[in-house]
Coordinates of C-alpha atoms in Angstrom, one line a residue:
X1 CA 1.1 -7.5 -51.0
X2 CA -2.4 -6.4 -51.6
X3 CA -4.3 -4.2 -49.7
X4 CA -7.7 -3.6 -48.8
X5 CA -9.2 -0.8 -45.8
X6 CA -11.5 -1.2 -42.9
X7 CA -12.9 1.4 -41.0
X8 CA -13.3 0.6 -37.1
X9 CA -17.3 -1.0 -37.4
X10 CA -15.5 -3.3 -40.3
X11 CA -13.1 -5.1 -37.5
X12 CA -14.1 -7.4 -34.6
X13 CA -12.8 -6.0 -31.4
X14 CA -11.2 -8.6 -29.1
X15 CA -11.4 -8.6 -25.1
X16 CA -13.6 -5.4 -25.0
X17 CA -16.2 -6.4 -22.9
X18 CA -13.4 -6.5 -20.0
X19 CA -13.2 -2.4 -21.1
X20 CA -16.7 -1.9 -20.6
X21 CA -15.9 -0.2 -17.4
X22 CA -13.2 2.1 -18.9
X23 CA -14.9 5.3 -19.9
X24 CA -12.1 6.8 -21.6
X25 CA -11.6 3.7 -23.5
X26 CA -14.7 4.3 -25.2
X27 CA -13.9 7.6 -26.1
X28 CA -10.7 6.9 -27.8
X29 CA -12.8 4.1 -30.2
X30 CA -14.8 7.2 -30.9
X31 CA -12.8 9.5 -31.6
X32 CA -11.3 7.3 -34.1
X33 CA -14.7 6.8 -35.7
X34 CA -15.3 10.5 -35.9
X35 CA -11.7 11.0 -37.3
X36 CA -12.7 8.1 -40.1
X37 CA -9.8 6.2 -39.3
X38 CA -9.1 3.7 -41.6
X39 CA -7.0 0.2 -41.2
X40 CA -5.2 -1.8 -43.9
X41 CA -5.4 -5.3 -43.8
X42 CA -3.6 -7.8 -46.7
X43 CA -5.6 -9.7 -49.0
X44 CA -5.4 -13.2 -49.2
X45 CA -2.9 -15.5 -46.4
X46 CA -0.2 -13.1 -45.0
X47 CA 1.9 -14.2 -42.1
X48 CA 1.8 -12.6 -38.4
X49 CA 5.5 -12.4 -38.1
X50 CA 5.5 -10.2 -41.5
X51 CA 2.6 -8.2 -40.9
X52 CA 3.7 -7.1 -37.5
X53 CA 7.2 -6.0 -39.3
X54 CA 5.7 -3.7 -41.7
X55 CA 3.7 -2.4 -39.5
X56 CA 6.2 -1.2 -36.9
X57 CA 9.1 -0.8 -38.9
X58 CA 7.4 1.3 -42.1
X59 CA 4.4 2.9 -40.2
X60 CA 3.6 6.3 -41.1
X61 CA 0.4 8.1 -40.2
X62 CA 0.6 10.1 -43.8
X63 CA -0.4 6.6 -45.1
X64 CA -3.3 6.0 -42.3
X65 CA -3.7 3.7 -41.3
X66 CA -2.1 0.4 -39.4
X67 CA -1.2 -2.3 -41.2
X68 CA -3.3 -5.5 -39.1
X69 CA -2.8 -9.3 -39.9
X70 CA -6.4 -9.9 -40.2
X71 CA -10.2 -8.5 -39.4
X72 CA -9.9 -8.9 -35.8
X73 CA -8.2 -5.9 -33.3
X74 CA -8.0 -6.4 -29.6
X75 CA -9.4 -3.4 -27.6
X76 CA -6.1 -2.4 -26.0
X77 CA -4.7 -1.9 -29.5
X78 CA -7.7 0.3 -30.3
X79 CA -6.5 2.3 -27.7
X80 CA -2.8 2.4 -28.6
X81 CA -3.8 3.7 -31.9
X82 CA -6.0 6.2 -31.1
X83 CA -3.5 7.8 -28.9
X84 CA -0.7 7.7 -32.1
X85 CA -3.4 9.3 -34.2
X86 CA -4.3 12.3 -32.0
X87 CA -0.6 13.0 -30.9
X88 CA 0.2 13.0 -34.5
X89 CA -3.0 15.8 -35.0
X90 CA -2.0 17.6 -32.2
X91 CA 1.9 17.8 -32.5
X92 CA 2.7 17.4 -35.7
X93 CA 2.2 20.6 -38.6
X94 CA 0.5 19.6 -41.2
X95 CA 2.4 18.0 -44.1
X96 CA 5.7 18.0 -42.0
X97 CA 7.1 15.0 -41.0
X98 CA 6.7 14.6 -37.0
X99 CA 9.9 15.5 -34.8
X100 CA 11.6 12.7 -33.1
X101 CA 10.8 14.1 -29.5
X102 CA 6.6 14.1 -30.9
X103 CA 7.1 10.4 -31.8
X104 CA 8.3 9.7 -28.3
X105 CA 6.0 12.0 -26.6
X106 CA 3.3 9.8 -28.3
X107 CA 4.9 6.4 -27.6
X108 CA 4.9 7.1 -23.8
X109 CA 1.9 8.1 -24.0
X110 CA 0.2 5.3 -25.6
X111 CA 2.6 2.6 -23.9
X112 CA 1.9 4.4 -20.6
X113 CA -2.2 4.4 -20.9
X114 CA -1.7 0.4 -21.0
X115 CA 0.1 0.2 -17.5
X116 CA -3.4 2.7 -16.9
X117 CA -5.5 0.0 -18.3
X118 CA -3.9 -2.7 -16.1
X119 CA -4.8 -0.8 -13.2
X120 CA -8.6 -0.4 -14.2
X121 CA -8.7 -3.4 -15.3
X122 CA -7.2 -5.6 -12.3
X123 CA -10.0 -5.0 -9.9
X124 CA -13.1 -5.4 -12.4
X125 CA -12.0 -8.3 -15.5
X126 CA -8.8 -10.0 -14.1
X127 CA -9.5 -12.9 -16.6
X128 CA -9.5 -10.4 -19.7
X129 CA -7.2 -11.3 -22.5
X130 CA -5.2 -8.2 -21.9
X131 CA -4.1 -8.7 -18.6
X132 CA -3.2 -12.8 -19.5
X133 CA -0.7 -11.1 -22.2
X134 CA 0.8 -8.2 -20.5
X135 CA 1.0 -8.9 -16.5
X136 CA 3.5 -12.0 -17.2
X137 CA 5.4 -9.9 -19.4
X138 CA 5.6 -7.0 -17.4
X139 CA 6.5 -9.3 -15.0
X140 CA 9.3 -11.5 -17.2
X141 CA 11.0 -7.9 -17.5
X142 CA 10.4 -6.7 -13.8
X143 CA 12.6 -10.0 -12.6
X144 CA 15.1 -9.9 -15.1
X145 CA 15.7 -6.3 -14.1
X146 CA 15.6 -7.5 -10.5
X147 CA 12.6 -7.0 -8.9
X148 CA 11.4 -9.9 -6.3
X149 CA 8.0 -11.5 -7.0
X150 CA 7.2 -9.4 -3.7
X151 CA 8.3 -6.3 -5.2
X152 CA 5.9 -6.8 -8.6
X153 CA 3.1 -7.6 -6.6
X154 CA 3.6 -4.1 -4.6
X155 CA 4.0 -2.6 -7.8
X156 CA 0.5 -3.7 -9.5
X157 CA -0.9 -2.8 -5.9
X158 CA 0.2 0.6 -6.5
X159 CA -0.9 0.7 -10.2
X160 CA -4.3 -0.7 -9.1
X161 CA -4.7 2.0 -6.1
X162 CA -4.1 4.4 -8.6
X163 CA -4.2 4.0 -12.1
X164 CA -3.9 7.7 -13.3
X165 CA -0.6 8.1 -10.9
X166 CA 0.6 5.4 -12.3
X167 CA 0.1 6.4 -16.3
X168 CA 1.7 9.9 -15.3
X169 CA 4.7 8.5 -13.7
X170 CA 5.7 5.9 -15.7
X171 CA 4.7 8.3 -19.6
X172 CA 7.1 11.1 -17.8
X173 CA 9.6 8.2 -16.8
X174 CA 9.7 6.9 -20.4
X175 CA 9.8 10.5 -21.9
X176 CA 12.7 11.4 -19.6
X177 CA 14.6 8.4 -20.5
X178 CA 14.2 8.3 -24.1
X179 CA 14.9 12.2 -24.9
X180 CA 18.2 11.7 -22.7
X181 CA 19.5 8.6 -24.7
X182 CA 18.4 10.7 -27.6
X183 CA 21.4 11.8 -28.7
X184 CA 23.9 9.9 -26.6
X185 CA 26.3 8.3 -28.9
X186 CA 28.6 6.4 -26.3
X187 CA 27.6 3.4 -24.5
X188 CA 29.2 4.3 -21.4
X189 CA 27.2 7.7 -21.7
X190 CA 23.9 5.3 -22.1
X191 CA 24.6 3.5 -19.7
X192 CA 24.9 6.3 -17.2
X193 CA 22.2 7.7 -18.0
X194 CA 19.9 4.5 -17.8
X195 CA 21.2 4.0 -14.1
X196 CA 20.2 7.7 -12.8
X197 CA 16.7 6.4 -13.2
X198 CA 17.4 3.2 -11.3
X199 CA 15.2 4.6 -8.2
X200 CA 12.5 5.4 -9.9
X201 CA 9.4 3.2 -9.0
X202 CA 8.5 1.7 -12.6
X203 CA 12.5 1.7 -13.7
X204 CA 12.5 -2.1 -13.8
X205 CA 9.3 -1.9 -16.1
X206 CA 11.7 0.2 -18.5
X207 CA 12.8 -2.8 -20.7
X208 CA 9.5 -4.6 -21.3
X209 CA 8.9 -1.0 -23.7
X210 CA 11.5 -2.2 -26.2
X211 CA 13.2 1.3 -25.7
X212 CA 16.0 0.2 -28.2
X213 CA 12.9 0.3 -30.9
X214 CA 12.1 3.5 -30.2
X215 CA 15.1 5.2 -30.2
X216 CA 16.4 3.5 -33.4
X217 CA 13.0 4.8 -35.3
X218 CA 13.3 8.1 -34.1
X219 CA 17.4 8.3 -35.1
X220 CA 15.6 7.3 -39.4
X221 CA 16.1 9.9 -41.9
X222 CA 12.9 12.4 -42.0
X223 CA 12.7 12.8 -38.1
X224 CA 13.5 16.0 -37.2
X225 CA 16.0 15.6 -34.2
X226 CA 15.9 18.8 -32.4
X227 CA 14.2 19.8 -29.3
X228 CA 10.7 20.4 -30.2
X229 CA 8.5 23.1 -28.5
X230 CA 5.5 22.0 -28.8
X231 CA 6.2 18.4 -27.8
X232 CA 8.1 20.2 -24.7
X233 CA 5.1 21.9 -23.8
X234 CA 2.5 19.3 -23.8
X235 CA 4.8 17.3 -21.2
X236 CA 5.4 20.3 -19.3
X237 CA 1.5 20.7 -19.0
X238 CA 0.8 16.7 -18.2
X239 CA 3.2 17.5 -15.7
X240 CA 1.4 20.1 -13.8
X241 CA -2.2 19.0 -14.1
X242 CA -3.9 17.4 -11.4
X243 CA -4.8 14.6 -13.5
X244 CA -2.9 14.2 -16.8
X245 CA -5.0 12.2 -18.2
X246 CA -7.9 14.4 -17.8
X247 CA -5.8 17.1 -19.5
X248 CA -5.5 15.0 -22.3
X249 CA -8.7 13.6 -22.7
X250 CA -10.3 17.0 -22.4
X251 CA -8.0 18.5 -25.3
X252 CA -7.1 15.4 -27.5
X253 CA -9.9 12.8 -26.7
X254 CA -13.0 15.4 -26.7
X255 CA -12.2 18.8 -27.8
X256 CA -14.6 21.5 -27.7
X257 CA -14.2 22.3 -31.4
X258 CA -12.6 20.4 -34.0
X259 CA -8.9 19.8 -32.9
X260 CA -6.4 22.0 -35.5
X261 CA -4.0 20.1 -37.3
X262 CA -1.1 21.9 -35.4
X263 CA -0.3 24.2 -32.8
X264 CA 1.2 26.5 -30.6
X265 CA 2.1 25.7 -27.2
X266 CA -0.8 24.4 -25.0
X267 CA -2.4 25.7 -22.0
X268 CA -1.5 23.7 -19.0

């Protein structure tokens, strides 16, 4: 397969007029344009199916960047990316392959900004592309976890009344949950430990994130596997802001100086 790179101004962005409202989307498109972010796209027919396989299974951010089907991006996957590039800059040294507790840090954080974007975006574009796609899905895994069409409809009132709550709690959630099945190695031990977070508000949101994915990527050969500082301390700081996403934005999305390649613990 043949490849040729795009910058960001050489795609089409799907769905981002429903964004226009999202301030913080914009920022993350920027940021990627000021990093020179760079997508690979195949030449000549390649199918969806296999494009999306490369792409998630043999990703690495050494080889920026994404591997796309075509010249087209929708805006929430702008978004997703641009989180994974600046939680690789900002926890991972340079050179060094990231830790397996970074590339989950960064998965909850990118998978957690789209329950964010639900929330923004249910009051102001609720016929957006994004929302069709991901509120029957979210809602496919909410009833097969249990949850009553009542209960879902509570849930996106909450996420609506408070989209920043809602990306905390649910990245924390996701981070908790993945860093304990870590390095369980008995089902019954799994299994336990999935059903501790059985109270928590977003739990029956857990499976639409393809957890088993994430875990099995982090296990590969290269990822460092033991507790990593620096990712430790990031979500020790989300956790005390006032606003997490602020934190982030102010540190990752817009630093005052150009952002180091690693690291030290941050500042909460």
């Amino acid at each position: 397969m043949k490849l040729r790179t795009l910058t960001l101004d050489e795609l089409t962005i799907d769905d981002e007029r429903s964004f226009r409202h999202v301030a913080l989307y914009d920022d993350l498109k920027q940021a990627l344009r000021r990093d020179g972010y760079r997508f690979r796209v195949p030449e000549g027919d390649a199918s969806w199916d296999r494009v999306v396989f490369l792409n998630l299974t043999f990703w690495s951010q050494s080889e920026q960047g994404d591997l796309i089907a075509g010249d087209h991006l929708a805006a929430d996957v702008v978004a997703h990316v641009a989180w994974h590039h600046l939680a690789h800059r900002a926890l991972t040294p340079a050179g060094a392959p990231p830790s397996a507790e970074a590339l989950l840090l960064a998965e909850a954080i990118a998978s957690a900004f789209d329950l964010y974007l639900v929330g923004r975006l249910l009051g102001h574009a609720p016929s957006s592309d994004f929302l069709a796609t991901q509120v029957p899905a979210m809602a496919e895994a909410a009833e097969a976890a249990g949850l009553s069409d009542a209960g879902f409809e509570a849930l996106l009132e909450g996420v609506s009344a408070d989209p920043e709550r809602a990306f905390e709690d649910l990245r924390a959630l996701l981070f908790d949950v993945t860093t304990a099945l870590l390095p369980c190695d008995r089902l019954s031990r799994a299994a336990e430990i999935l059903a501790g977070f059985d109270a928590h508000r977003f739990a029956p949101l857990l499976h639409h994130y393809e957890l088993s994915n994430w875990i099995l990527s982090t296990r590969a050969p290269g990822s460092a596997s033991a507790p990593d500082p620096v990712a430790r301390a990031v979500d020790a700081a989300l956790r005390s802001a006032p606003v997490s996403l602020a934190w982030l934005e102010q540190r990752w999305v817009r630093p005052p100086a150009p952002l180091p390649a690693v690291a030290g613990a941050p500042s909460a």
